[in-house]
Amino acid sequence: MIAKAREWLQSAERVAVLTGAGISAESGVPTFRGPGGLWRNHRPEDLATPEAFARDPRLVQEWYDWRRGLVSRYEPNSGHQALARLGAPVITQNVDGLHQRAGSEPVLEVHGSIGLAVCTGCGREDRDPRTLLVEPCAGCGGKLRPGVVWFGESLPEEVWAEAVRISAACEVLLVVGTSAVVYPAASLARLARRAKVIEVNPEETPLSGAAHVSLRGKAGEILPQLVEG
Ligand code: BJW
Ligand code: ZN
């Protein structure tokens, strides 16, 4: 199975990658769903929706400040590094910036970036890791939020359009570490009609049936074998 997948990756001219939280799991970043997941002790609708922010901004800001503080301590793992060597565009649902730090280019962040602070009052944006969301905007005193996409919000339009173009045109789509339950990101794999779809995930997902090859295991172990050959 892995030999066939490697051959497809080597012979295709247009390869694209779609990643989710599982690629960062071996860097220590908790995934959302499953054991030890970020949602385990929280309901997503209490933390990752515009309604939650309107109801209790402080709770949401504190949760994201905690996660923003952790992000700088994580390092890209051998999975991120293998994808950077592959040299294909990476469409990621992750907000942790680890693909960029590993050297992938381009990286399309369809769910935004946790490193970005956005003022809900004046629209001011900053990437200063010392910024605390719980503190008011230095410019207008407004409330700060993270530059991520919450449930019920639209994905960044241009980034999404480019992700759709790349998925529709690729010959091989490598899908890594996503439970494939969050839309519209999960639909990208189905858009890749012409492509051979290779899934890398220790667990079965709703996408597994449609994948041409499912490689069951950890991204940090499988991706280096896929890319080196
Ligand atoms: C490993 C591993 C290892 C472990 N190696 N693998 C169509 C149908 C149904 C619902 C909808 C629909 N269209 C829209 C919706 C609504 C909603 C949605 O999808 N809901 C479903 C959950 C039911 N979608 C939206 O609201 C989206 N917006 C939208 O559609 O706008 C248009 C619209 C507007 C108004 C009304 C309606 C529509 C926005 C979605 C935003 C998602 N945001 C989050 C939070 C980001 C900020 C933050 O970080 O806090 O994004 S939710 C969370 O889930 C995060 C992730 O990017 C996303 C996906 O999760 P992911 O990456 O797949 O992680 P996990 O944890 O689920 O899975 C990890 C996987 O890794 C597992 O499979 C493991 O096995 C595996 N793994 N270790 C490899 N070592
Ligand atoms: Zn402001």
CSV table of C-alpha atoms in Angstrom, one decimal, residues 61-211:
chain,number,residue,atom,x,y,z
A,61,GLN,CA,-10.5,35.0,25.6
A,62,GLU,CA,-9.0,33.1,28.5
A,63,TRP,CA,-9.3,29.8,26.8
A,64,TYR,CA,-7.6,31.2,23.7
A,65,ASP,CA,-4.9,33.1,25.7
A,66,TRP,CA,-4.0,29.7,27.3
A,67,ARG,CA,-3.7,28.1,23.9
A,68,ARG,CA,-1.8,31.1,22.4
A,69,GLY,CA,0.7,30.8,25.3
A,70,LEU,CA,1.2,27.1,24.5
A,71,VAL,CA,1.7,27.5,20.7
A,72,SER,CA,5.2,29.1,21.0
A,73,ARG,CA,6.4,26.0,22.9
A,74,TYR,CA,5.5,23.5,20.2
A,75,GLU,CA,7.9,22.5,17.5
A,76,PRO,CA,7.1,21.1,14.0
A,77,ASN,CA,7.5,17.3,14.0
A,78,SER,CA,8.8,14.8,11.4
A,79,GLY,CA,5.4,14.8,9.7
A,80,HIS,CA,5.4,18.6,9.1
A,81,GLN,CA,9.0,18.3,8.0
A,82,ALA,CA,8.3,15.5,5.5
A,83,LEU,CA,5.5,17.6,4.0
A,84,ALA,CA,7.8,20.6,3.7
A,85,ARG,CA,10.2,18.4,1.7
A,86,LEU,CA,7.4,17.2,-0.5
A,87,GLY,CA,7.1,20.8,-1.6
A,88,ALA,CA,3.3,20.6,-2.3
A,89,PRO,CA,0.8,23.2,-1.3
A,90,VAL,CA,-0.7,22.6,2.2
A,91,ILE,CA,-4.3,23.3,2.9
A,92,THR,CA,-4.6,23.2,6.7
A,93,GLN,CA,-7.5,23.4,9.2
A,94,ASN,CA,-4.9,24.0,11.9
A,95,VAL,CA,-4.3,27.4,13.4
A,96,ASP,CA,-1.0,26.6,15.1
A,97,GLY,CA,1.4,27.8,12.3
A,98,LEU,CA,3.6,24.7,12.5
A,99,HIS,CA,3.5,24.0,8.7
A,100,GLN,CA,5.0,27.5,8.0
A,101,ARG,CA,7.6,27.0,10.7
A,102,ALA,CA,8.6,23.6,9.0
A,103,GLY,CA,9.0,25.5,5.7
A,104,SER,CA,5.9,24.5,3.7
A,105,GLU,CA,4.9,27.0,1.0
A,106,PRO,CA,2.2,27.9,0.3
A,107,VAL,CA,0.1,27.2,3.4
A,108,LEU,CA,-3.6,27.9,3.2
A,109,GLU,CA,-5.0,28.4,6.6
A,110,VAL,CA,-8.7,27.8,6.0
A,111,HIS,CA,-9.6,28.2,9.7
A,112,GLY,CA,-7.3,31.2,10.3
A,113,SER,CA,-4.5,31.6,12.8
A,114,ILE,CA,-4.4,31.6,16.6
A,115,GLY,CA,-1.4,33.8,16.5
A,116,LEU,CA,-3.5,36.6,15.2
A,117,ALA,CA,-5.4,39.0,17.5
A,118,VAL,CA,-8.2,41.0,16.0
A,119,CYS,CA,-10.1,43.9,17.6
A,120,THR,CA,-13.8,43.5,17.3
A,121,GLY,CA,-14.1,47.3,17.7
A,122,CYS,CA,-11.7,48.9,15.1
A,123,GLY,CA,-10.6,45.8,13.2
A,124,ARG,CA,-7.0,46.3,14.1
A,125,GLU,CA,-4.9,43.1,13.8
A,126,ASP,CA,-1.6,42.1,15.5
A,127,ARG,CA,0.6,39.1,15.6
A,128,ASP,CA,2.5,40.1,18.8
A,129,PRO,CA,2.6,36.9,20.9
A,130,ARG,CA,2.7,39.0,24.0
A,131,THR,CA,-0.8,40.4,23.3
A,132,LEU,CA,-3.4,39.1,25.7
A,133,LEU,CA,-6.9,38.8,24.3
A,134,VAL,CA,-8.4,39.5,27.8
A,135,GLU,CA,-6.9,43.1,27.6
A,136,PRO,CA,-8.7,45.8,25.7
A,137,CYS,CA,-7.5,47.0,22.3
A,138,ALA,CA,-4.7,49.5,22.7
A,139,GLY,CA,-6.2,51.6,20.0
A,140,CYS,CA,-9.9,51.8,20.8
A,141,GLY,CA,-10.5,49.9,24.0
A,142,GLY,CA,-12.6,47.3,22.1
A,143,LYS,CA,-12.7,43.5,22.8
A,144,LEU,CA,-10.0,41.3,21.2
A,145,ARG,CA,-10.7,37.9,19.6
A,146,PRO,CA,-8.5,35.3,18.0
A,147,GLY,CA,-8.2,35.4,14.2
A,148,VAL,CA,-9.7,31.9,13.9
A,149,VAL,CA,-12.9,30.7,12.2
A,150,TRP,CA,-15.7,29.7,14.6
A,151,PHE,CA,-18.7,27.5,13.9
A,152,GLY,CA,-21.2,29.4,11.9
A,153,GLU,CA,-18.6,31.8,10.5
A,154,SER,CA,-17.5,31.9,6.9
A,155,LEU,CA,-14.1,30.8,5.9
A,156,PRO,CA,-11.6,33.5,4.6
A,157,GLU,CA,-12.9,34.0,1.1
A,158,GLU,CA,-9.7,34.1,-1.0
A,159,VAL,CA,-8.0,31.4,1.0
A,160,TRP,CA,-11.0,29.1,0.6
A,161,ALA,CA,-11.3,29.9,-3.2
A,162,GLU,CA,-7.6,29.0,-3.6
A,163,ALA,CA,-8.0,25.8,-1.6
A,164,VAL,CA,-10.9,24.8,-3.8
A,165,ARG,CA,-8.9,25.5,-7.0
A,166,ILE,CA,-5.9,23.5,-5.8
A,167,SER,CA,-8.1,20.5,-4.6
A,168,ALA,CA,-10.1,20.4,-7.9
A,169,ALA,CA,-6.9,20.4,-10.0
A,170,CYS,CA,-4.6,18.1,-8.1
A,171,GLU,CA,-3.7,14.5,-9.3
A,172,VAL,CA,-2.9,13.3,-5.8
A,173,LEU,CA,-4.4,14.5,-2.5
A,174,LEU,CA,-2.8,13.5,0.7
A,175,VAL,CA,-5.2,13.9,3.6
A,176,VAL,CA,-3.5,13.8,7.0
A,177,GLY,CA,-4.8,13.8,10.6
A,178,THR,CA,-8.3,15.0,10.2
A,179,SER,CA,-11.6,13.5,11.5
A,180,ALA,CA,-13.2,14.9,8.3
A,181,VAL,CA,-16.4,15.9,10.1
A,182,VAL,CA,-16.1,19.7,9.9
A,183,TYR,CA,-17.5,21.3,6.8
A,184,PRO,CA,-16.8,22.8,4.3
A,185,ALA,CA,-13.1,21.7,4.8
A,186,ALA,CA,-14.0,18.1,4.7
A,187,SER,CA,-15.7,18.6,1.3
A,188,LEU,CA,-12.3,19.4,-0.3
A,189,ALA,CA,-11.4,15.7,-0.5
A,190,ARG,CA,-14.6,15.0,-2.4
A,191,LEU,CA,-13.9,17.9,-4.8
A,192,ALA,CA,-10.7,16.2,-5.8
A,193,ARG,CA,-12.5,14.0,-8.2
A,194,ARG,CA,-9.6,13.4,-10.5
A,195,ALA,CA,-7.2,12.8,-7.8
A,196,LYS,CA,-5.9,9.7,-6.1
A,197,VAL,CA,-6.7,10.2,-2.4
A,198,ILE,CA,-4.2,9.0,0.2
A,199,GLU,CA,-5.4,9.1,3.8
A,200,VAL,CA,-2.9,9.0,6.8
A,201,ASN,CA,-4.7,8.6,10.1
A,202,PRO,CA,-4.5,6.0,12.9
A,203,GLU,CA,-8.3,5.8,12.9
A,204,GLU,CA,-11.0,5.3,10.3
A,205,THR,CA,-12.9,8.5,9.2
A,206,PRO,CA,-15.9,9.2,7.1
A,207,LEU,CA,-13.5,9.8,4.3
A,208,SER,CA,-11.8,6.4,4.5
A,209,GLY,CA,-14.3,4.7,2.2
A,210,ALA,CA,-13.6,7.2,-0.6
A,211,ALA,CA,-9.8,7.1,-0.2
